[in-house]
Coordinates of C-alpha atoms and ligand atoms in Angstrom, one line a residue:
Chain V
M1 CA 17.4 -20.3 78.2
K2 CA 14.8 -19.4 80.2
I3 CA 13.2 -16.2 80.1
L4 CA 10.2 -14.2 81.4
V5 CA 8.4 -10.7 79.7
C6 CA 6.4 -8.1 82.5
I7 CA 3.8 -6.9 80.3
K8 CA 0.8 -4.1 81.9
Q9 CA -2.3 -4.2 80.4
V10 CA -3.3 -0.4 79.9
P11 CA -6.7 1.3 79.0
D12 CA -7.3 2.7 75.7
I13 CA -7.2 6.4 76.0
E14 CA -7.6 8.4 72.5
S15 CA -9.4 11.3 74.5
N16 CA -9.7 12.2 77.8
P17 CA -10.0 10.0 80.0
E18 CA -12.1 11.2 83.3
I19 CA -11.2 10.7 86.5
R20 CA -12.3 8.1 88.6
C21 CA -14.3 10.0 92.6
D22 CA -11.8 8.5 95.2
S23 CA -9.2 10.4 92.6
L24 CA -7.6 7.8 92.7
W25 CA -7.7 6.3 89.0
I26 CA -10.2 7.2 86.0
K27 CA -13.5 5.6 85.6
E28 CA -12.8 2.3 83.7
D29 CA -16.8 1.6 81.7
N30 CA -16.4 2.6 78.0
I31 CA -12.9 1.7 78.0
A32 CA -10.8 -0.4 75.6
F33 CA -7.8 -1.8 77.6
R34 CA -5.3 -3.4 75.8
M35 CA -0.8 -4.6 75.8
N36 CA 1.2 -1.8 77.0
R37 CA 2.8 -0.2 73.7
Y38 CA 7.1 -0.8 75.3
D39 CA 6.1 -4.4 76.1
E40 CA 4.5 -5.6 72.7
Y41 CA 8.8 -4.4 72.0
A42 CA 9.8 -6.3 74.9
L43 CA 8.5 -9.3 74.1
E44 CA 9.1 -10.0 70.7
E45 CA 12.8 -9.4 71.3
A46 CA 11.9 -12.2 73.8
L47 CA 10.0 -14.5 71.0
L48 CA 12.8 -13.6 68.3
I49 CA 16.1 -15.1 72.1
K50 CA 13.3 -17.8 71.3
E51 CA 13.2 -18.1 67.6
T52 CA 17.4 -18.3 67.2
I53 CA 17.9 -20.3 70.7
P54 CA 16.5 -24.0 70.6
G55 CA 15.2 -25.1 73.8
T56 CA 14.2 -21.6 74.9
T57 CA 10.9 -20.6 76.9
L58 CA 9.5 -18.4 77.1
D59 CA 6.5 -17.1 79.6
V60 CA 4.6 -14.2 80.0
I61 CA 3.2 -12.3 83.8
T62 CA 1.3 -9.7 84.8
A63 CA 0.1 -8.1 87.7
G64 CA -3.3 -6.4 87.5
P65 CA -7.1 -6.5 88.0
E66 CA -9.1 -10.2 86.1
R67 CA -9.4 -7.9 82.9
A68 CA -5.2 -8.1 82.7
S69 CA -5.4 -11.6 81.8
S70 CA -6.7 -10.8 78.1
V71 CA -2.2 -9.2 77.3
L72 CA -1.5 -12.7 79.2
I73 CA -3.8 -14.9 76.4
K74 CA -2.4 -12.4 73.6
G75 CA 1.1 -13.5 75.2
L76 CA 0.0 -17.0 74.3
E77 CA -0.5 -16.4 70.5
K78 CA 1.9 -14.5 69.5
G79 CA 3.8 -17.6 70.8
A80 CA 4.8 -17.8 75.0
D81 CA 4.6 -20.8 76.6
N82 CA 3.2 -20.2 79.7
A83 CA 1.1 -17.1 81.3
V84 CA 1.4 -15.9 85.0
M85 CA -1.5 -13.7 86.3
I86 CA -1.4 -12.3 89.6
I87 CA -4.7 -11.1 90.7
C88 CA -4.9 -7.8 92.5
E89 CA -8.1 -6.6 92.0
R90 CA -7.0 -3.2 94.2
Y91 CA -5.9 -1.0 91.4
P92 CA -4.1 0.5 90.7
L93 CA -0.4 -1.4 92.2
S94 CA 2.6 0.7 92.9
S95 CA 5.2 0.1 91.0
Y96 CA 6.4 -0.9 94.1
E97 CA 4.1 -3.4 94.7
T98 CA 4.0 -4.5 91.4
A99 CA 7.7 -4.9 91.7
L100 CA 7.7 -7.3 94.6
L101 CA 4.6 -9.4 93.4
I102 CA 6.8 -10.4 90.2
S103 CA 10.4 -10.7 92.0
N104 CA 8.8 -13.4 94.8
Y105 CA 7.5 -15.0 91.4
A106 CA 10.4 -15.2 89.1
S107 CA 12.6 -16.1 92.4
D108 CA 11.5 -19.2 92.0
N109 CA 11.3 -19.9 88.7
N110 CA 15.9 -18.9 88.1
Y111 CA 14.4 -17.2 84.6
D112 CA 18.0 -16.3 83.2
I113 CA 16.5 -13.0 81.6
I114 CA 13.5 -11.1 82.4
F115 CA 12.4 -8.2 79.8
A116 CA 10.1 -5.5 80.4
G117 CA 8.7 -2.3 79.0
V118 CA 11.2 0.6 79.1
M119 CA 8.0 2.6 80.7
S120 CA 3.9 2.6 80.7
E121 CA 1.9 4.4 78.6
D122 CA -0.7 5.0 81.5
A123 CA 2.3 5.8 85.2
M124 CA 4.9 6.8 82.5
Q125 CA 7.1 6.3 85.8
C126 CA 9.9 4.2 84.6
T127 CA 10.4 2.2 87.4
T128 CA 9.0 -1.1 87.4
G129 CA 12.0 -3.3 85.2
P130 CA 14.9 -1.8 87.8
M131 CA 13.5 -2.1 90.6
I132 CA 12.0 -5.6 90.0
A133 CA 15.8 -6.5 89.3
S134 CA 16.5 -4.4 92.4
L135 CA 14.3 -7.3 95.2
L136 CA 16.1 -10.4 92.7
S137 CA 19.8 -8.9 93.0
I138 CA 20.0 -8.7 89.6
P139 CA 22.1 -6.7 86.6
C140 CA 19.1 -4.6 84.8
V141 CA 19.6 -1.7 81.7
V142 CA 17.4 0.0 80.6
S143 CA 16.0 1.7 77.0
S144 CA 17.5 -1.1 74.9
V145 CA 17.4 -0.8 71.1
K146 CA 19.8 -3.3 70.4
T147 CA 19.8 -7.4 72.5
S148 CA 22.5 -9.9 71.9
V149 CA 22.2 -12.6 73.3
D150 CA 26.0 -14.7 74.2
Y151 CA 24.6 -18.8 75.6
E152 CA 27.5 -20.3 75.9
E153 CA 29.6 -17.7 77.2
K154 CA 26.4 -16.2 79.2
I155 CA 27.2 -12.7 78.9
I156 CA 24.2 -10.6 76.6
T157 CA 25.4 -7.5 74.8
V158 CA 23.7 -4.3 74.0
E159 CA 22.6 -1.1 73.2
S160 CA 21.6 1.4 74.9
E161 CA 19.4 4.5 74.6
L162 CA 20.5 7.6 76.3
E163 CA 19.2 10.9 75.5
G164 CA 20.2 14.3 72.6
G165 CA 20.8 10.4 69.9
I166 CA 23.6 8.2 72.1
I167 CA 23.8 4.6 72.3
E168 CA 25.4 3.0 75.3
T169 CA 26.6 -0.6 75.2
V170 CA 27.0 -2.2 77.9
T171 CA 27.2 -6.3 78.2
L172 CA 24.9 -8.0 81.2
S173 CA 25.8 -11.1 83.0
I174 CA 22.8 -13.8 83.3
P175 CA 20.2 -14.2 84.9
C176 CA 19.6 -10.5 84.7
L177 CA 16.7 -7.8 83.3
I178 CA 16.5 -5.8 80.4
T179 CA 13.7 -2.8 79.3
V180 CA 13.3 -2.4 76.1
Q181 CA 12.7 0.6 74.0
T182 CA 10.3 1.1 71.1
G183 CA 11.9 1.4 67.2
I184 CA 14.2 -2.8 68.7
N185 CA 12.1 -4.5 66.3
Q186 CA 8.6 -5.1 64.3
P187 CA 6.1 -6.8 66.9
R188 CA 4.2 -9.8 65.9
Y189 CA 1.0 -10.1 65.2
P190 CA -0.6 -13.6 66.1
S191 CA -0.7 -16.1 63.0
L192 CA -3.6 -18.3 63.2
S193 CA -1.8 -21.5 64.2
G194 CA -1.2 -19.2 67.8
K195 CA -4.4 -19.0 68.4
M196 CA -5.5 -22.0 67.7
R197 CA -2.9 -23.3 70.0
A198 CA -3.1 -20.5 73.0
K199 CA -7.2 -21.9 73.2
G200 CA -5.6 -24.6 74.6
L201 CA -3.6 -22.5 77.6
K202 CA -4.5 -20.9 80.6
P203 CA -2.8 -18.1 82.6
S204 CA -1.7 -20.0 86.0
V205 CA -3.2 -18.3 88.3
I206 CA -1.7 -16.3 91.6
D207 CA -2.8 -14.6 94.3
G208 CA -1.7 -11.1 95.6
E209 CA -4.0 -10.2 97.6
Y210 CA -1.4 -10.6 100.0
L211 CA 0.7 -7.4 99.0
K212 CA -0.6 -5.3 102.5
S213 CA -2.7 -3.0 100.9
G214 CA -1.6 0.8 101.1
F215 CA 2.8 -0.9 100.9
N216 CA 5.0 1.9 100.5
K217 CA 1.9 3.8 98.3
S218 CA 1.2 6.9 98.5
D219 CA -0.9 10.0 99.0
Y220 CA -2.1 10.8 95.5
K221 CA -4.8 12.4 93.8
L222 CA -4.9 12.8 90.1
G223 CA -6.4 15.8 88.7
Y224 CA -6.9 17.5 85.3
P225 CA -4.3 19.2 83.1
D226 CA -4.6 23.1 84.2
S227 CA -6.1 24.8 80.6
N228 CA -2.4 26.2 80.8
V229 CA -3.4 27.1 76.5
N230 CA -1.4 30.7 75.8
G231 CA -2.1 30.3 72.2
V232 CA -4.5 31.3 70.1
T233 CA -7.7 28.1 68.7
I234 CA -8.3 28.6 65.2
T235 CA -12.0 28.6 64.2
G236 CA -14.2 28.2 61.8
T237 CA -15.1 25.7 59.2
S238 CA -12.2 23.6 57.7
E239 CA -12.1 26.4 55.0
E240 CA -11.9 29.2 57.4
K241 CA -9.9 27.6 59.5
A242 CA -7.1 26.9 56.5
V243 CA -7.4 30.4 55.0
K244 CA -6.9 31.9 58.6
L245 CA -3.9 29.8 59.0
L246 CA -2.2 30.4 55.8
E247 CA -3.1 34.3 56.8
I248 CA -0.8 34.1 59.4
L249 CA 2.1 32.2 58.4
H250 CA 2.2 34.8 54.8
E251 CA 2.0 37.5 57.4
R252 CA 5.7 35.3 58.7
G253 CA 7.3 35.0 55.9
L254 CA 7.3 32.2 55.1
L255 CA 5.1 30.4 52.7
L256 CA 6.7 30.0 49.6
Chain E
M1 CA 10.1 14.8 106.5
N2 CA 12.8 15.4 108.7
S3 CA 17.1 14.2 108.7
S4 CA 19.2 14.9 111.4
G5 CA 22.4 15.2 109.4
R6 CA 24.0 17.2 108.1
Y7 CA 22.6 16.9 105.0
K8 CA 19.3 17.8 104.0
A9 CA 18.9 17.2 100.3
I10 CA 21.6 15.3 98.0
A11 CA 21.8 16.5 94.6
V12 CA 23.2 14.4 91.2
I13 CA 25.1 15.9 89.2
D14 CA 25.1 14.4 85.4
T15 CA 28.0 13.6 83.9
I16 CA 29.4 12.0 80.6
E17 CA 32.9 11.2 79.7
D18 CA 34.1 13.6 83.2
K19 CA 32.4 16.8 81.4
I20 CA 29.5 18.1 83.6
L21 CA 26.1 18.3 81.9
H22 CA 25.4 21.5 83.3
Q23 CA 21.5 21.2 82.7
S24 CA 21.4 19.4 86.3
L25 CA 22.0 22.4 87.9
E26 CA 18.8 22.6 87.7
L27 CA 18.0 20.3 90.6
T28 CA 19.4 23.8 93.4
A29 CA 16.3 25.8 92.4
F30 CA 13.9 22.7 92.5
I31 CA 16.0 21.8 96.4
N32 CA 15.2 25.9 96.1
Q33 CA 11.8 25.7 95.6
I34 CA 11.6 22.5 98.5
Y35 CA 13.2 24.2 101.2
Q36 CA 11.3 28.1 99.9
G37 CA 14.5 29.8 99.9
S38 CA 17.3 28.1 101.4
T39 CA 19.4 25.5 99.7
S40 CA 21.9 25.1 102.9
G41 CA 21.5 21.6 103.0
L42 CA 22.3 20.6 100.1
L43 CA 25.1 18.5 98.3
L44 CA 25.9 17.6 94.8
V45 CA 27.3 14.8 94.4
V46 CA 29.2 14.2 91.1
T47 CA 30.7 11.1 89.5
G48 CA 33.1 10.6 87.0
R49 CA 36.9 9.2 86.6
N50 CA 38.8 12.2 87.3
I51 CA 36.5 14.6 88.0
I52 CA 38.4 16.3 91.4
E53 CA 39.5 19.3 88.9
E54 CA 35.5 20.4 87.8
C55 CA 34.2 19.6 91.3
R56 CA 36.9 22.1 92.1
I57 CA 35.6 24.6 90.0
L58 CA 31.6 24.1 90.6
A59 CA 31.9 24.8 94.3
D60 CA 33.8 27.8 93.6
K61 CA 31.3 29.0 91.4
S62 CA 27.8 28.0 92.2
G63 CA 29.1 28.3 96.6
F64 CA 27.9 24.3 96.8
D65 CA 29.6 21.5 99.1
I66 CA 30.2 18.4 96.8
A67 CA 31.2 14.8 96.8
A68 CA 34.0 14.4 93.6
V69 CA 33.1 10.3 93.2
E70 CA 35.9 8.7 91.3
H71 CA 35.7 5.8 89.5
N72 CA 36.8 4.3 86.3
G73 CA 33.6 3.2 85.5
F74 CA 31.8 6.8 85.4
Y75 CA 33.5 7.4 82.7
Y76 CA 29.8 6.6 81.2
P77 CA 26.5 6.8 82.2
N78 CA 26.8 4.2 85.3
P79 CA 23.5 3.3 86.9
D80 CA 24.8 0.3 89.2
L81 CA 27.4 1.8 90.3
L82 CA 25.3 5.0 90.9
V83 CA 22.4 2.7 92.8
K84 CA 25.7 2.4 95.0
T85 CA 26.8 5.6 96.0
L86 CA 23.8 6.0 96.3
N87 CA 24.1 4.0 99.1
V88 CA 26.6 5.4 100.6
L89 CA 25.8 8.9 101.0
H90 CA 22.4 7.3 102.1
E91 CA 24.0 5.7 105.5
K92 CA 26.4 8.7 106.1
Y93 CA 23.6 11.2 105.5
R94 CA 20.1 10.1 106.0
P95 CA 19.3 13.3 103.7
E96 CA 15.0 13.7 103.5
I97 CA 15.8 14.0 99.5
F98 CA 17.9 12.6 96.9
C99 CA 17.6 14.8 93.7
L100 CA 18.5 13.4 90.2
T101 CA 18.1 14.5 86.4
N102 CA 14.7 13.2 84.8
T103 CA 16.8 10.9 82.4
I104 CA 16.4 7.1 81.7
R105 CA 19.1 6.6 83.3
N106 CA 18.9 7.6 86.8
C107 CA 15.1 6.7 86.2
S108 CA 16.9 3.0 86.5
A109 CA 19.2 3.6 89.8
V110 CA 16.6 5.6 91.8
S111 CA 13.8 2.9 91.3
A112 CA 16.8 0.7 92.7
F113 CA 18.1 2.1 95.2
S114 CA 14.6 3.2 96.9
A115 CA 13.4 -0.5 96.2
E116 CA 16.9 -1.5 98.1
C117 CA 16.1 0.8 101.1
G118 CA 12.5 1.1 101.0
L119 CA 12.2 4.6 100.8
Q120 CA 9.9 6.6 98.4
C121 CA 10.1 6.9 94.7
I122 CA 8.3 10.2 92.5
T123 CA 9.7 10.1 88.7
G124 CA 9.3 12.5 86.4
I125 CA 8.6 15.4 88.8
E126 CA 8.1 19.0 86.8
L127 CA 6.0 21.3 89.3
V128 CA 6.4 21.4 93.4
S129 CA 3.7 23.3 95.8
E130 CA 2.9 23.1 99.4
T131 CA -1.1 22.2 100.1
D132 CA -2.6 22.2 103.8
N133 CA -1.3 18.4 103.6
G134 CA 1.9 19.0 102.7
L135 CA 4.6 19.1 100.5
M136 CA 2.5 18.4 97.0
L137 CA 5.1 16.7 94.3
Q138 CA 3.1 17.1 90.6
R139 CA 4.4 14.9 88.1
N140 CA 2.7 14.6 84.3
I141 CA 1.0 11.0 83.8
F142 CA -1.7 9.7 80.7
N143 CA 1.3 11.3 78.5
G144 CA -0.3 14.7 80.5
K145 CA -3.3 13.9 79.7
L146 CA -3.6 13.4 83.9
K147 CA -1.2 14.9 87.0
E148 CA -0.4 12.3 89.5
K149 CA -0.2 15.2 92.3
I150 CA 1.4 13.3 95.2
I151 CA 1.7 14.8 99.0
V152 CA 5.4 13.2 100.1
S153 CA 4.6 11.3 103.3
A154 CA 6.9 9.5 104.1
Q155 CA 9.7 11.1 105.9
Q156 CA 12.8 10.1 102.8
L157 CA 12.2 10.2 98.5
A158 CA 14.9 9.8 95.8
V159 CA 13.1 11.7 92.8
T160 CA 13.9 12.2 89.1
V161 CA 13.0 16.2 88.4
N162 CA 12.1 17.0 84.5
P163 CA 15.5 19.0 83.3
G164 CA 13.4 22.6 82.2
A165 CA 10.8 22.0 85.1
F166 CA 13.0 24.1 87.4
Q167 CA 14.6 27.1 86.1
L168 CA 17.7 28.8 88.2
K169 CA 17.9 31.5 89.1
Q170 CA 20.9 33.8 89.0
D171 CA 20.3 34.8 92.7
D172 CA 19.2 31.0 93.1
A173 CA 23.2 31.2 93.7
H174 CA 24.2 30.1 96.9
I175 CA 27.6 31.1 97.8
K176 CA 29.7 30.1 100.6
S177 CA 32.8 31.5 100.9
E178 CA 34.9 28.1 101.6
T179 CA 33.0 25.1 100.5
F180 CA 33.8 21.3 101.4
I181 CA 34.2 19.1 98.5
E182 CA 35.2 15.4 99.4
K183 CA 35.6 12.2 98.5
V184 CA 34.1 9.6 98.4
E185 CA 34.9 6.0 98.1
I186 CA 33.2 3.1 96.5
D187 CA 33.7 -0.4 96.8
E188 CA 35.5 -2.1 93.3
E189 CA 33.2 -5.2 94.1
V190 CA 32.5 -7.6 90.8
S191 CA 29.3 -6.5 88.8
G192 CA 27.3 -7.5 86.6
Y193 CA 26.6 -5.0 84.6
K194 CA 29.8 -3.7 82.2
P195 CA 29.8 -0.1 80.5
V196 CA 31.6 -0.6 76.9
S197 CA 31.6 1.8 74.0
I198 CA 29.4 5.0 73.9
S199 CA 28.3 5.8 70.1
E200 CA 26.5 8.9 68.7
S201 CA 23.3 6.1 66.4
S202 CA 24.6 6.5 63.2
D203 CA 22.1 7.6 60.8
M204 CA 21.7 10.9 62.8
E205 CA 23.0 13.9 60.4
S206 CA 19.5 15.0 58.7
S207 CA 18.3 18.4 57.5
L208 CA 16.8 19.3 60.7
E209 CA 19.2 21.8 62.6
D210 CA 19.5 24.0 59.7
A211 CA 15.8 23.8 58.8
D212 CA 13.2 27.9 59.1
V213 CA 10.1 25.6 59.2
I214 CA 9.7 22.1 60.4
I215 CA 7.1 20.6 60.0
A216 CA 6.8 17.0 62.0
A217 CA 4.0 14.7 61.5
G218 CA 2.6 12.2 64.8
R219 CA 1.1 8.4 64.6
G220 CA -1.7 11.1 64.3
I221 CA -1.3 10.6 60.4
G222 CA -2.8 7.2 60.6
K223 CA -0.3 5.5 57.8
P224 CA 2.6 5.6 55.9
E225 CA 0.7 6.7 52.7
N226 CA -0.3 9.8 54.9
L227 CA 3.4 10.8 54.3
Q228 CA 2.5 12.4 51.3
M229 CA 0.4 14.9 52.0
V230 CA 2.7 16.0 55.0
R231 CA 5.8 16.8 52.2
D232 CA 3.7 18.2 50.9
V233 CA 3.3 21.0 52.7
V234 CA 7.6 20.7 53.8
R235 CA 6.8 21.8 49.4
I236 CA 4.5 25.6 50.8
F237 CA 7.8 26.9 52.6
N238 CA 11.0 28.0 52.9
N239 CA 13.7 26.5 53.5
A240 CA 12.0 23.3 55.9
A241 CA 12.2 20.3 56.4
I242 CA 10.3 17.7 57.5
G243 CA 10.2 15.7 61.1
A244 CA 8.5 13.2 62.9
S245 CA 7.7 11.6 66.8
R246 CA 8.8 8.7 67.9
P247 CA 6.6 6.1 66.8
V248 CA 6.3 7.5 63.4
C249 CA 9.9 6.3 63.0
D250 CA 9.3 3.3 65.1
N251 CA 7.3 1.9 62.6
R252 CA 9.8 2.9 60.0
W253 CA 7.5 5.3 58.8
L254 CA 10.6 8.1 58.4
P255 CA 13.9 7.0 59.6
Y256 CA 15.2 8.0 63.1
R257 CA 16.8 11.0 62.0
H258 CA 14.0 13.0 61.2
Q259 CA 12.9 12.4 65.0
V260 CA 12.2 15.5 67.3
G261 CA 12.2 15.0 70.8
V262 CA 14.8 14.0 74.0
T263 CA 15.8 10.9 72.1
G264 CA 16.0 12.6 69.2
K265 CA 17.0 16.2 68.1
T266 CA 16.2 18.8 69.9
V267 CA 15.5 22.5 67.2
S268 CA 14.8 25.7 67.2
P269 CA 13.1 26.5 63.8
K270 CA 10.8 29.2 63.0
L271 CA 8.3 28.0 62.8
Y272 CA 6.5 24.3 64.1
M273 CA 3.7 22.2 62.5
A274 CA 3.0 19.5 64.6
I275 CA 0.9 17.3 62.4
G276 CA -1.3 14.6 63.9
I277 CA 1.0 14.8 67.5
S278 CA 0.0 14.3 70.5
G279 CA 2.4 16.5 72.7
S280 CA 4.3 13.7 74.8
Q281 CA 7.0 15.7 77.5
Q282 CA 9.8 13.8 75.9
H283 CA 8.8 14.8 71.9
I284 CA 7.9 18.4 73.7
A285 CA 10.9 19.1 75.0
G286 CA 12.5 19.0 72.1
M287 CA 10.5 21.7 70.2
K288 CA 9.7 24.0 72.7
N289 CA 11.4 26.1 71.8
S290 CA 10.7 26.7 68.4
Q291 CA 9.9 30.3 67.5
C292 CA 5.9 29.7 66.5
I293 CA 4.2 26.5 67.3
V294 CA 1.8 25.7 64.9
A295 CA -0.5 22.2 66.2
V296 CA -3.0 20.3 64.6
N297 CA -4.9 18.1 66.3
M298 CA -8.3 16.4 66.5
D299 CA -8.6 16.0 70.8
A300 CA -9.7 19.4 71.4
H301 CA -7.2 18.8 74.6
A302 CA -3.8 17.1 73.5
A303 CA -1.0 18.2 76.0
I304 CA 0.9 19.9 72.4
F305 CA -2.4 22.3 72.2
S306 CA 0.1 23.8 75.9
V307 CA 2.7 25.0 74.1
A308 CA 0.9 26.1 70.2
D309 CA 0.6 29.9 69.4
Y310 CA -2.1 28.0 67.2
I311 CA -3.5 25.6 68.0
V312 CA -6.0 24.2 64.6
I313 CA -9.0 21.5 66.7
E314 CA -9.2 19.1 63.2
D315 CA -8.9 16.1 61.0
V316 CA -5.8 16.3 59.8
N317 CA -6.7 14.3 56.7
V318 CA -9.1 16.2 56.4
F319 CA -8.0 19.0 57.0
I320 CA -4.7 19.0 56.0
P321 CA -5.3 18.5 51.3
V322 CA -7.9 21.7 52.6
F323 CA -5.2 23.4 53.5
L324 CA -2.7 23.0 50.1
K325 CA -6.2 22.8 48.3
I326 CA -6.8 26.6 49.5
Y327 CA -2.9 27.2 49.1
H328 CA -2.6 26.7 45.5
E329 CA -5.8 28.0 44.4
R330 CA -4.9 31.3 46.2
K331 CA -0.9 31.5 45.0
R332 CA -1.9 30.6 41.6
Ligands
LIG401 C1 12.3 7.9 77.5 C2 11.7 7.1 76.3 C3 11.9 9.0 75.5 C4 11.4 9.0 74.6 N1 11.7 10.0 73.1 C5 11.1 10.4 72.4 C6 11.3 11.3 71.5 O1 12.8 11.4 71.2 N2 10.8 12.0 70.6 C7 8.9 11.4 70.7 O2 8.5 12.2 69.5 N3 9.0 10.7 71.3 C8 9.7 10.3 72.3 N4 9.1 9.5 73.6 C9 8.1 8.6 73.3 C10 6.4 9.5 73.7 O3 6.7 8.4 74.8 C11 5.2 9.5 73.4 O4 4.8 7.8 72.3 C12 5.5 9.5 71.6 O5 5.8 11.2 71.4 C13 4.0 9.2 71.3 O6 3.4 9.9 69.8 P1 2.4 10.4 68.7 O7 2.2 12.0 69.4 O8 3.1 11.1 67.7 O9 1.7 9.3 69.8 P2 0.4 9.3 70.0 O10 0.8 9.4 71.8 O11 0.0 8.4 70.3 O12 -0.6 10.8 69.4 C14 -1.1 11.1 68.7 C15 -2.4 11.9 68.3 O13 -2.4 11.8 66.8 C16 -4.5 12.8 67.7 N5 -4.8 11.8 66.0 C17 -5.1 10.6 65.7 N6 -6.0 10.4 64.4 C18 -5.4 12.0 64.4 C19 -6.7 12.6 63.2 N7 -6.7 12.0 62.4 N8 -6.9 13.3 63.4 C20 -5.5 14.7 63.8 N9 -4.9 14.8 64.9 C21 -5.3 12.9 65.5 C22 -4.0 11.9 68.9 O14 -4.9 12.8 69.0 C23 -2.8 12.3 69.2 O15 -2.9 13.6 70.2 C24 9.7 8.7 74.7 C25 9.6 7.5 75.5 C26 10.6 6.8 75.9 C27 9.7 6.7 77.0

């Protein structure tokens, strides 16, 4: 079995990001980057399959600027066999551009399953996975909360989550693409031996600049949300705020 | 944008088990806004196994032309067949815009369809406005911390629109005396994608629906041990229950039956108190109709504050213990 996991590196944003002067992306100074959380679950799902089906190889791939290779190293530390870095300094890529770069690589490599996260935490589009599947003409299911592989029959059964707590069970023939929802498993931390092993491995590098710039990229700008705060901000010290809030809740007759 | 066909816009009305999900009719309000008050070039697409009757009723009620797409595979949501349907309609009408409700399935369908046909794809639209440079579509990024504003330049678009973002008004109804229902055929092609069944996810029973007060914990509580302080807050209210954002359930700090949001419960209690919740669109969708919303978050720009009636900018680990202490002192 050959598995590919698509991983995105995203900014780890606790407070408010500042927008760069061209309005196309955020200022990166003082920002830490990490693996997209949905992709952590996708990677774990692939690692679990690798552990149950002997002879499985697991590759991780990302497209982005050079700094993004840190998520591939993390993937190797957790147990991936190979890593592929498609370097594109032009950033951010549209999901279509990412899908083109990844599908171009994958089409030559006969993967049985391609995993991706259901969404990236920064762009929030839920589009890259299905676009890759479409470009490769393979079936795709989104938002998996359970994946069972029958490798003999080449069938995968996926419990896919819909809105409103509804689960749809779907079968897919291999090869296929699955996007993974959070909560499906408990992503592991890299083990010490995993970290040691990864030291000897290097991602292979592909130059992604062959994609013409601006391809299917729309005309956009980032902006700050309008401060459409209609509520009352409770002010004062912690104690004063607590007193005010308790009074409001008391007036509404909600407190015991 | 331009199109020469009979329909300028195509909106996909969601169905499940041959029942129309009426919220997706909000797409007509979205189209109305895009075309500045006109929905005359709009075709609704309704899919199902036996859907014709439902289509007739909808056509009579709404006054829109409808394409009814019947296929056994459409009894459950089926993005795979939906892509084929969109392809057929694209060939036939070349509309300027395809719009769908922003659900995870529909995102899958529009992205696959647009990649196949080279359309511009935009998901999760929450606002439309006319600018000097043309039509501007706005969506959330970074969990609502920033907005992406896209000026439409493409000839053809495939988009998903956030539920609740465009409200259906009575006078949006565009009543035609005669509506047109066409049946669209989809090839019986073998596909590697097969829906088998649908079910309510187990473990969904909870007291959230009946509670007057919901105290909801988010990732901001930091660690599962801190749920104790959230439970202590629950105890000071009449008929209260504990709710959660998805990561709290993903981390197994609480069972999924406590999750509020698009993939969890939709609630509207008298009081919803969000503790350490950022206010992602998926979470807000499940609690925005609460009668009173109190949000405690240490980030002054947290998106949850946009729906809150009372805003408390505080570290929950500092504020909640103080809040409880003062409550108990006053009680005595
Ligand atoms: C298809 C799909 C469906 C989804 N469905 C749902 C759903 O139904 N429900 C849902 O909730 N999510 C859902 N999500 C996930 C959603 O996008 C968000 O990731 C999630 O809601 C974030 O949860 P959170 O606010 O608890 O965590 P975060 O976004 O991490 O926010 C934590 C917040 O806590 C604050 N904070 C941190 N520490 C402190 C402190 N000490 N004191 C005070 N504040 C603090 C931070 O400022 C931050 O605002 C879905 C996602 C997808 C892709």
